Coordinates of C-alpha atoms in Angstrom, one line a residue:
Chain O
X294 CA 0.0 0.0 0.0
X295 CA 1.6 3.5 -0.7
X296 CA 1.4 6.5 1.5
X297 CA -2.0 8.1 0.6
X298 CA -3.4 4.6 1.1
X299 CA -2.1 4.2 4.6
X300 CA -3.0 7.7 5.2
X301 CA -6.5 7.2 4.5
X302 CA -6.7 4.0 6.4
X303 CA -5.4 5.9 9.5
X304 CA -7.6 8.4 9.2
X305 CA -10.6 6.3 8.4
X306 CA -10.2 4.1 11.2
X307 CA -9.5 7.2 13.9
X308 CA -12.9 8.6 12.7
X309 CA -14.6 5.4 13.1
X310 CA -13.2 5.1 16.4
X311 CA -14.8 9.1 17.3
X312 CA -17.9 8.2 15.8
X313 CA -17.8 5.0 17.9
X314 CA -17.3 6.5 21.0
X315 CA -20.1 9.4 20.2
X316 CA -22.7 6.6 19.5
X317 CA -21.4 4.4 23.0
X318 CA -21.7 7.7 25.1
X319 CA -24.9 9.5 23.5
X320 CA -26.3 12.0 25.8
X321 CA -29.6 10.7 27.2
X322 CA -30.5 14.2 29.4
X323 CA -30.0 17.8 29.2
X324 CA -27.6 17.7 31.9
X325 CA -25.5 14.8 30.0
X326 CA -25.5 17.2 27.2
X327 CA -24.1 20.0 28.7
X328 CA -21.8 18.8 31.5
X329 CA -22.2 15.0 30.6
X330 CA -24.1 14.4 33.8
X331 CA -21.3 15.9 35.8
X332 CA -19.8 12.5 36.2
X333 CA -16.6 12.4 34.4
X334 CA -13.5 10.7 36.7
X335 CA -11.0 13.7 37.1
X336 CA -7.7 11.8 35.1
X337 CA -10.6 11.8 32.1
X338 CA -11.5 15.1 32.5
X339 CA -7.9 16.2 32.8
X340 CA -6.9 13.9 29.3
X341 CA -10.0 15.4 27.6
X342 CA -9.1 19.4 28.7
X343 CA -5.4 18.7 27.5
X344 CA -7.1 17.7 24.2
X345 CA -9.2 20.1 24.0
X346 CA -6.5 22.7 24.8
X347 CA -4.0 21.5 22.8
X348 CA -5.7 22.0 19.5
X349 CA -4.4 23.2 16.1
X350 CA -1.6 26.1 17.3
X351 CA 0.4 23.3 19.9
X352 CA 0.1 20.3 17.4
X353 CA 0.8 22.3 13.9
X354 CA 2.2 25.5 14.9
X355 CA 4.4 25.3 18.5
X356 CA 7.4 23.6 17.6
X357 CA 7.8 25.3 14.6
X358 CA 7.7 28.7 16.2
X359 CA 9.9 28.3 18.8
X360 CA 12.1 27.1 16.1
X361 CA 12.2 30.2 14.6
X362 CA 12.0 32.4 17.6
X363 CA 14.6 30.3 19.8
X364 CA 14.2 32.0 23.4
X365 CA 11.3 34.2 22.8
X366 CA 9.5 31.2 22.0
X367 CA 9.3 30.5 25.5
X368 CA 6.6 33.0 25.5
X369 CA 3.9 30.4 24.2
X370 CA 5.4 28.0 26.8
X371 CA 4.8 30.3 29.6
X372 CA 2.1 32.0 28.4
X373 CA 0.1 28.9 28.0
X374 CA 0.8 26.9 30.8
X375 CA 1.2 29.7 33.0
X376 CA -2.3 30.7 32.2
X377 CA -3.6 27.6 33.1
X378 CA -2.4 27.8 36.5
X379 CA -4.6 30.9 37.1
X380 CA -7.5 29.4 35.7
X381 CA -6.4 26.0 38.0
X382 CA -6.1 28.3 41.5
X383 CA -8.6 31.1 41.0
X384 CA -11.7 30.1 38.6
X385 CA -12.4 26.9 37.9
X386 CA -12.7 25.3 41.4
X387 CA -15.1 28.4 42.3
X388 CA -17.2 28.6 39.3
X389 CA -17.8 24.2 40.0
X390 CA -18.9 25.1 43.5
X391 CA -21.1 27.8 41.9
X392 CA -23.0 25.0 40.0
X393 CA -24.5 26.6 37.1
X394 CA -23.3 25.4 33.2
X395 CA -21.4 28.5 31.5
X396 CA -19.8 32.1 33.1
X397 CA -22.7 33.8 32.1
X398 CA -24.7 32.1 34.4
X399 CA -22.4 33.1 37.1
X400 CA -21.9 36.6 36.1
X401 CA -25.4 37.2 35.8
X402 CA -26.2 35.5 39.5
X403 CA -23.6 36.9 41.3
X404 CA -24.2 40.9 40.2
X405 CA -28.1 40.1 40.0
X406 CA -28.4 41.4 36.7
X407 CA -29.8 40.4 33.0
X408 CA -27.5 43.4 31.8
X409 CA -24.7 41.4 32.8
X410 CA -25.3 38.1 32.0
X411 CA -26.1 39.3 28.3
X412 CA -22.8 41.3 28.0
X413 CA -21.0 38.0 29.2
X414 CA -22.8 35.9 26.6
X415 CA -21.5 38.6 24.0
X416 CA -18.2 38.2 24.7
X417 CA -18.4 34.8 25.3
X418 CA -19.9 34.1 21.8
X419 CA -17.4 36.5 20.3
X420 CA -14.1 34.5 21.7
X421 CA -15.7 30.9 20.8
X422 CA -16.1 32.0 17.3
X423 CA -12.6 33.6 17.2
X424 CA -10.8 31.1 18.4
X425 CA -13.0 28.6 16.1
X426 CA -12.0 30.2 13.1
X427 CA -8.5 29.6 14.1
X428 CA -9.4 26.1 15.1
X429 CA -11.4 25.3 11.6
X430 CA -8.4 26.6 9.9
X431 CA -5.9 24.7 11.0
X432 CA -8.4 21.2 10.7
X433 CA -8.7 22.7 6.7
X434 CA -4.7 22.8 6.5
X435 CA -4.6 19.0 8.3
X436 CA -6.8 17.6 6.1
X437 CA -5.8 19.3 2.7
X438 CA -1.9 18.0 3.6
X439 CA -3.5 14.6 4.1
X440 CA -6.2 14.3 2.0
X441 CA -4.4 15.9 -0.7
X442 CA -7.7 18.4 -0.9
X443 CA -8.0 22.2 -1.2
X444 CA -8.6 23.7 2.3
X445 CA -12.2 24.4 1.7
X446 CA -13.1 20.9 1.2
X447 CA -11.3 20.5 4.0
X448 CA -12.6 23.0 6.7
X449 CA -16.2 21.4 5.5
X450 CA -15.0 17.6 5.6
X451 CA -13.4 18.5 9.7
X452 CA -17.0 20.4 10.5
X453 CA -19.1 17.1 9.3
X454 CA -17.3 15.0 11.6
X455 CA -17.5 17.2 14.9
X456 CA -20.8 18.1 14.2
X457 CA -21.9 14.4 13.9
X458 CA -20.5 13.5 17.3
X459 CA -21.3 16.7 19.3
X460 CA -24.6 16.6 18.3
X461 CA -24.7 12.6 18.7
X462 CA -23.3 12.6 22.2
X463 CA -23.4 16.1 23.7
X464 CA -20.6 16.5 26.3
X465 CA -20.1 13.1 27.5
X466 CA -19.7 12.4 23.7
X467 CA -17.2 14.7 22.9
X468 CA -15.5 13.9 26.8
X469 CA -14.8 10.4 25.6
X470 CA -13.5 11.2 22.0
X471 CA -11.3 13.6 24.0
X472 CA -9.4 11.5 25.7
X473 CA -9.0 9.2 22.3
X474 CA -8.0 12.3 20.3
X475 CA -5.1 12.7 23.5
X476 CA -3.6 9.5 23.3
X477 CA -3.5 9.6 19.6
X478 CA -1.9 13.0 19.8
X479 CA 0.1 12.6 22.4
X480 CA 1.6 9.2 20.7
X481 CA 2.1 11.1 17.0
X482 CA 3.8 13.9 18.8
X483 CA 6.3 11.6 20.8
X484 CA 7.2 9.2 18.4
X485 CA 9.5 11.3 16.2
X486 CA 10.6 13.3 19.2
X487 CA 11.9 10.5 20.7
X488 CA 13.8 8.8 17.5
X489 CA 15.2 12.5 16.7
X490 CA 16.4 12.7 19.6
X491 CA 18.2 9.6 20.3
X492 CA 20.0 10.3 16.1
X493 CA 20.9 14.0 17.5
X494 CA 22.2 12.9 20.8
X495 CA 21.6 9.3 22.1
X496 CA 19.5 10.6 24.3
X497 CA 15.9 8.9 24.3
X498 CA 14.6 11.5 26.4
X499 CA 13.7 14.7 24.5
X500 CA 13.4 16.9 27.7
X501 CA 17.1 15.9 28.5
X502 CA 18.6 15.5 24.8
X503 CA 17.7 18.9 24.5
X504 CA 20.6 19.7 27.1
X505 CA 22.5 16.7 25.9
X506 CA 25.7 16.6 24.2
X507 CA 25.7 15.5 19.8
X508 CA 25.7 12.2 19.4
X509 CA 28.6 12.9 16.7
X510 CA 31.3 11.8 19.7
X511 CA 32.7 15.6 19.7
X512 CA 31.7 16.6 23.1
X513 CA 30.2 19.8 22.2
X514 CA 26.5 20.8 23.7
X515 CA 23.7 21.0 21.1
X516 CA 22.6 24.2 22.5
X517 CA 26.0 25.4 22.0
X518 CA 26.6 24.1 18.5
X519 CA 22.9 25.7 18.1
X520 CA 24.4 28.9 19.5
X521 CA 27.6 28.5 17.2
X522 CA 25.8 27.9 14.1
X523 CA 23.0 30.6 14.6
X524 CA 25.5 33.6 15.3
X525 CA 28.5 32.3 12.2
X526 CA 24.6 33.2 10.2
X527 CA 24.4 36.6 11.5
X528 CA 21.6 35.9 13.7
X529 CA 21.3 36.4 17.9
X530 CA 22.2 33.6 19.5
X531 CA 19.4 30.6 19.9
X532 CA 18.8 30.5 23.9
X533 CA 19.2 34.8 23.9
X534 CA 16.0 35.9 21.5
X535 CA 15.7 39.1 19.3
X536 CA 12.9 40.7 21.4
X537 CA 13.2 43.4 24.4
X538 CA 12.8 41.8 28.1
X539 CA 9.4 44.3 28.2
X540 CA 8.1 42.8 25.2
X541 CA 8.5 39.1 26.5
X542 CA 7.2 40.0 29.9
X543 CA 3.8 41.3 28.5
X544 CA 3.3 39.0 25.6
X545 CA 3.8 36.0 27.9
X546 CA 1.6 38.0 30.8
X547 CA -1.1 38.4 27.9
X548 CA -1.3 34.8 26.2
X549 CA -1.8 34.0 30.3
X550 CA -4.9 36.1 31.2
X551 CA -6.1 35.1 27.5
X552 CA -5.7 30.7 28.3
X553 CA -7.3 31.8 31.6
X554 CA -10.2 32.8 30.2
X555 CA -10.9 30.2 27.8
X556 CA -14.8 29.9 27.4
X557 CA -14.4 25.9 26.5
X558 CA -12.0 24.9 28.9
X559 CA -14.0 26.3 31.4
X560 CA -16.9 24.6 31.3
X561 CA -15.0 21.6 31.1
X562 CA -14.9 21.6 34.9
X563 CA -18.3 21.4 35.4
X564 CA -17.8 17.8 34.4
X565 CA -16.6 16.5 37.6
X566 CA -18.4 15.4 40.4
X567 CA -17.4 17.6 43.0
X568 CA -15.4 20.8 43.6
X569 CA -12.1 18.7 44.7
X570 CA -12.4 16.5 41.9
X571 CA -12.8 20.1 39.5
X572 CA -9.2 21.1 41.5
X573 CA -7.5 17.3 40.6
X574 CA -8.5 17.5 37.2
X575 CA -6.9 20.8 36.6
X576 CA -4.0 19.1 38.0
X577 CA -4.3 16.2 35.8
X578 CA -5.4 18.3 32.6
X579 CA -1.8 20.2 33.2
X580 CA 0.5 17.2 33.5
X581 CA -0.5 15.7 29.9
X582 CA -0.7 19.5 28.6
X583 CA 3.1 19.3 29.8
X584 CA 3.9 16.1 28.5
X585 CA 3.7 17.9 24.8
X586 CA 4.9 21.3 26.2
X587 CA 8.0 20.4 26.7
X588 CA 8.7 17.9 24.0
X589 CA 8.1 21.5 21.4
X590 CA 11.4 22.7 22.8
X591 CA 13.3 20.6 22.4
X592 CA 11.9 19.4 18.9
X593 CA 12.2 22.8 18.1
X594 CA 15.7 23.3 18.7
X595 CA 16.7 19.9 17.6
X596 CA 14.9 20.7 14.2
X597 CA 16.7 24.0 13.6
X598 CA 20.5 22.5 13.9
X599 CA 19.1 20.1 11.4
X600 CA 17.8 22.6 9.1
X601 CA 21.0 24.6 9.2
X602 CA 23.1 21.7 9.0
X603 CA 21.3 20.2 6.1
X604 CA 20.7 23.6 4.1
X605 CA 24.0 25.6 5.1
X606 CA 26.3 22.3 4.8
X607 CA 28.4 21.2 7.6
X608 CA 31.2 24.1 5.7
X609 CA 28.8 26.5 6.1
X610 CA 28.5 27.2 1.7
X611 CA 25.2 26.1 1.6
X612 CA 24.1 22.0 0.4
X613 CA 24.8 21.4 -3.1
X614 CA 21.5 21.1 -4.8
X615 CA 21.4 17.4 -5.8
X616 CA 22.1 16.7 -1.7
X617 CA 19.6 19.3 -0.5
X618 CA 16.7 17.3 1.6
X619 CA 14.0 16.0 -0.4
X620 CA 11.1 18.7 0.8
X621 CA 12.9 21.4 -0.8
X622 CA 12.4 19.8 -4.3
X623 CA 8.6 19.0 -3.3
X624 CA 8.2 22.4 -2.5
X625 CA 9.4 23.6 -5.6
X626 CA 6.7 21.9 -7.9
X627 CA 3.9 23.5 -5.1
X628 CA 5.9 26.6 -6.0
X629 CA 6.4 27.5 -2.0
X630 CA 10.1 27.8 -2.3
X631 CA 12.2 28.6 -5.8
X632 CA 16.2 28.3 -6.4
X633 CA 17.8 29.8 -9.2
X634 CA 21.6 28.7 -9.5
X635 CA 23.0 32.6 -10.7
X636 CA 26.9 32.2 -10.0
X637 CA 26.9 28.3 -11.6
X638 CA 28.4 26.3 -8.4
X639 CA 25.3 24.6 -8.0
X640 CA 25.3 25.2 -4.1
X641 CA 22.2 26.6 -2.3
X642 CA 24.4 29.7 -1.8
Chain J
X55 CA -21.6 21.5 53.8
X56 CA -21.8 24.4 55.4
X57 CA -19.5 26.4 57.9
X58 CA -21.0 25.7 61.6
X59 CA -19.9 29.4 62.5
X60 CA -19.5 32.4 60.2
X61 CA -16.0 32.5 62.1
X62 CA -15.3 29.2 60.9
X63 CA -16.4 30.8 57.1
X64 CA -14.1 33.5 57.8
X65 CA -11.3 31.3 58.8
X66 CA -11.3 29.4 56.1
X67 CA -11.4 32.0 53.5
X68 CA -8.6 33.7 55.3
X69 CA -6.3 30.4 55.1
X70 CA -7.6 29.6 51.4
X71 CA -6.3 33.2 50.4
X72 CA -2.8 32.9 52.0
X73 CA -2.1 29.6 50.2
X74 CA -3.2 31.3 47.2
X75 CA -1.0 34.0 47.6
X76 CA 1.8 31.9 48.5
X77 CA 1.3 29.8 45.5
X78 CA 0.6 32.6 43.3
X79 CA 4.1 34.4 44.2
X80 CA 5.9 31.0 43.5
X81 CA 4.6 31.2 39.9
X82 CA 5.2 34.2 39.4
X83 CA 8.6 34.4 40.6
X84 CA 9.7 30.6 38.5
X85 CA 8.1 32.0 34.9
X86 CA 8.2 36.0 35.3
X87 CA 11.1 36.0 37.6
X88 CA 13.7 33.7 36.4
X89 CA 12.1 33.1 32.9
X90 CA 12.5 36.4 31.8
X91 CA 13.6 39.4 34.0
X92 CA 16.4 37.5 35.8
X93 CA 17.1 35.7 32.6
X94 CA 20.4 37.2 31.7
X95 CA 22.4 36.4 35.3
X96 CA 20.7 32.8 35.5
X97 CA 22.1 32.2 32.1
X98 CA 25.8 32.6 32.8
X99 CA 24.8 29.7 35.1
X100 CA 25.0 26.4 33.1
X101 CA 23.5 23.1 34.1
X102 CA 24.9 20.1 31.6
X103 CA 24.0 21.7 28.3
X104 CA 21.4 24.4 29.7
X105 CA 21.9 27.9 30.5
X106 CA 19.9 28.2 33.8
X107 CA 17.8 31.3 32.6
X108 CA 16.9 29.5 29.3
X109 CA 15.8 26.3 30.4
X110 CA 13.7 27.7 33.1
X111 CA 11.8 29.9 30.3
X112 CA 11.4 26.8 28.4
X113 CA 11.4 23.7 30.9
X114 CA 11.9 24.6 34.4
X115 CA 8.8 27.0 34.6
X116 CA 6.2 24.2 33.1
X117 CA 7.7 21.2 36.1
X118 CA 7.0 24.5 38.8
X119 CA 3.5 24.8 37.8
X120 CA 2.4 21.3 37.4
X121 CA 4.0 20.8 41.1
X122 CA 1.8 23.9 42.5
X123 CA -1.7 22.5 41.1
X124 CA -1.2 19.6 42.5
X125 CA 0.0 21.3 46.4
X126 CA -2.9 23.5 45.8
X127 CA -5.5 20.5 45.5
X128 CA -3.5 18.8 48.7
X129 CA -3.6 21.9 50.5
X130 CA -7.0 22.4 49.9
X131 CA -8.4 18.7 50.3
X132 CA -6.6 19.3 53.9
X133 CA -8.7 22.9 54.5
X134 CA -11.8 21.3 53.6
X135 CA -11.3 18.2 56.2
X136 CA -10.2 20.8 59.2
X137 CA -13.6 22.7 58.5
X138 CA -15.5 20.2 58.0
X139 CA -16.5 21.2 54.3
X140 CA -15.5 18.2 52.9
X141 CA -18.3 16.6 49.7
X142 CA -16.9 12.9 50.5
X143 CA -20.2 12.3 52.4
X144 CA -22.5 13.7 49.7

């Protein structure tokens, strides 16, 4: 079987298995539909918030980033997980106590007004469908890579298949397909992590390659040779970062407030059945968020040595073409990347 | 579950907001503090291949905060028991 049959093999089966799940969990009440009967075991909950968290920008996106940005990309570390501390310790255990479904609900009880309660559901509305468009377009650029179909087709292929099983089974549906979508995730993610890491440094931990010395016998730290390679370019140093200490402090203080307020992580603690089990869950929910959080770093940096060592040469003249990594001819035909040989040595250079 | 006095309410909310507090400052201090204003003298401290600074921005921070969840949820399972607010009965 070649690749795009494998592929949709894969994907079939992993949207059987959803569907299966939706069908086995169906919603039978309103309150099974909203908070799935408030019954969800807290390690659950926790695996189906890290899912649900972990979405398009940390599977696609992350890695790549912090690639790019080196240090600063610690910002989306920070920010992220950071956030989700302040959503752990100062809202989510309170709003479970309050007992209502959504922060409307609350804002609208607690300052005894309609007023309120509508303004919340404003703003609520308006950040689920922002951050959905996000979401949609990152399914669309998923399944046209797979699929080998244009993004449309692809937003509108990803929406038929959520809306099936969050209609199907409500929240308890989409609780259990959760925590299927994490283990496949979390399994995709590590796998190549892993293997890179152990060909970088012989190191099959990613979180410790990452500070490991190159597997090539010479002794020297990949963040150095990182460091090395990145200034000889002309650029800042990898672990130092191009932007001003004020700029990281606010970005990162911003993406926190911004994860703390999530409208759909939220109500994911209303799941639980009590207000410990909301406070374990957040707990739970962070450790497999961190699992993937900091595998990205050391991906990332493991992935730019590689792209510098691969494109520049190991002399630093830049690859000649016929050795130059396969992608770079693929990406060619798509037209995403052109090379036009004008001084004749037939280098990348 | 209620509080038997409104002392015991007030009590209790006074303890809950000095663990947050104390909690709060850690996190603060691990992903504000030495992930980014102390960044530059952590990293002329290395640790095997990691400058100090860097891998706290990138690492260290995330282990700090999934540590402080779960204190928070002991500490708090333990302040629910001592008042008597506990929903293991329910």
């Amino acid at each position: 079987m070649d690749i795009q049959g494998w592929t949709f093999l894969l994907v079939g089966l992993s949207f059987a298995l959803y569907i299966g799940i939706a069908i086995w969990a169906r919603a039978g009440s309103t309150k099974e539909f909203y908070v799935a009967g408030g019954g969800v075991p807290p390690v659950a909950n926790g695996m189906a918030t890290a899912a649900d968290w972990m979405s398009a920008a940390s599977f696609i996106s992350m890695a790549g980033l912090i690639s790019f940005m080196g240090y600063d990309g610690g910002v989306y570390l920070m920010g992220w997980t950071g956030g989700y501390v302040l959503l752990a310790l100062c809202l989510a255990p309170y709003l479970r106590k309050f007992g209502k479904f959504t922060v409307p609900d609350f804002i609208g009880d607690r300052y005894y007004s309609q007023t309120a309660r509508t303004v919340a559901v404003i703003c609520a509305i308006f950040v689920s469908f922002t951050y959905v468009a996000g979401q949609m377009r990152g399914v669309g650029v998923v399944f046209s890579r797979f699929l080998e179909v244009d993004i449309v087709t692809g937003v509108l292929l990803g929406m038929c298949v959520v809306f099936f099983y969050a209609v199907l089974g409500g929240m308890k549906g989409i609780t259990y397909t959760q925590v299927a979508q994490y283990c496949v995730l979390i399994f995709a993610y590590l796998v190549p992590a892993v293997f890179i890491s152990m060909l970088m440094t012989g190191n099959p931990v990613p979180q410790l390659g990452f500070g490991d010395t190159l597997a090539d016998g010479s002794g020297t730290y990949l963040l150095d040779k990182l460091n090395g390679l990145s200034t000889e370019l002309g650029f800042t140093e990898y672990t130092s970062g191009n932007k001003s200490m004020i700029d990281v402090f606010f970005i990162t203080f911003a993406l926190m407030v911004g994860t703390a307020g999530l409208p759909h992580v939220i109500v994911r603690f209303f799941t639980v059945p009590k207000v410990a089990d909301a406070r374990r869950s957040a707990g739970w929910a962070l450790v497999f968020i961190a699992i993937l959080y900091t595998t990205a770093p050391a991906v990332a940096s493991f992935a730019r040595v590689n792209m510098i060592e691969t494109i520049n040469g190991s002399d630093g003249q830049g690859v000649v073409y016929e050795e130059a990594p396969s992608w770079i001819s693929n990406w060619q035909q798509t037209g995403l990347i052109g090379w036009e040989d004008k001084n004749g040595d037939g280098r990348m250079f | 579950m209620s509080f038997q006095t409104d002392e015991h309410a007030k009590a209790y909310w006074k303890e809950n907001l000095r663990l947050l507090v104390t909690l709060l400052v850690i996190w603060f201090a691990v992903s504000f503090g030495f992930g980014i204003l102390l960044v530059e003298p952590l990293n002329a401290i290395k640790i095997f291949g990691f400058k100090l600074g860097f891998w706290f921005a990138q690492q260290g921070s995330i282990y700090v905060f999934v540590i402080l969840i779960f204190v928070y949820v002991k500490k708090m399972k333990a302040l629910d028991r001592k008042y008597n607010v506990h929903e293991d009965d329910e």
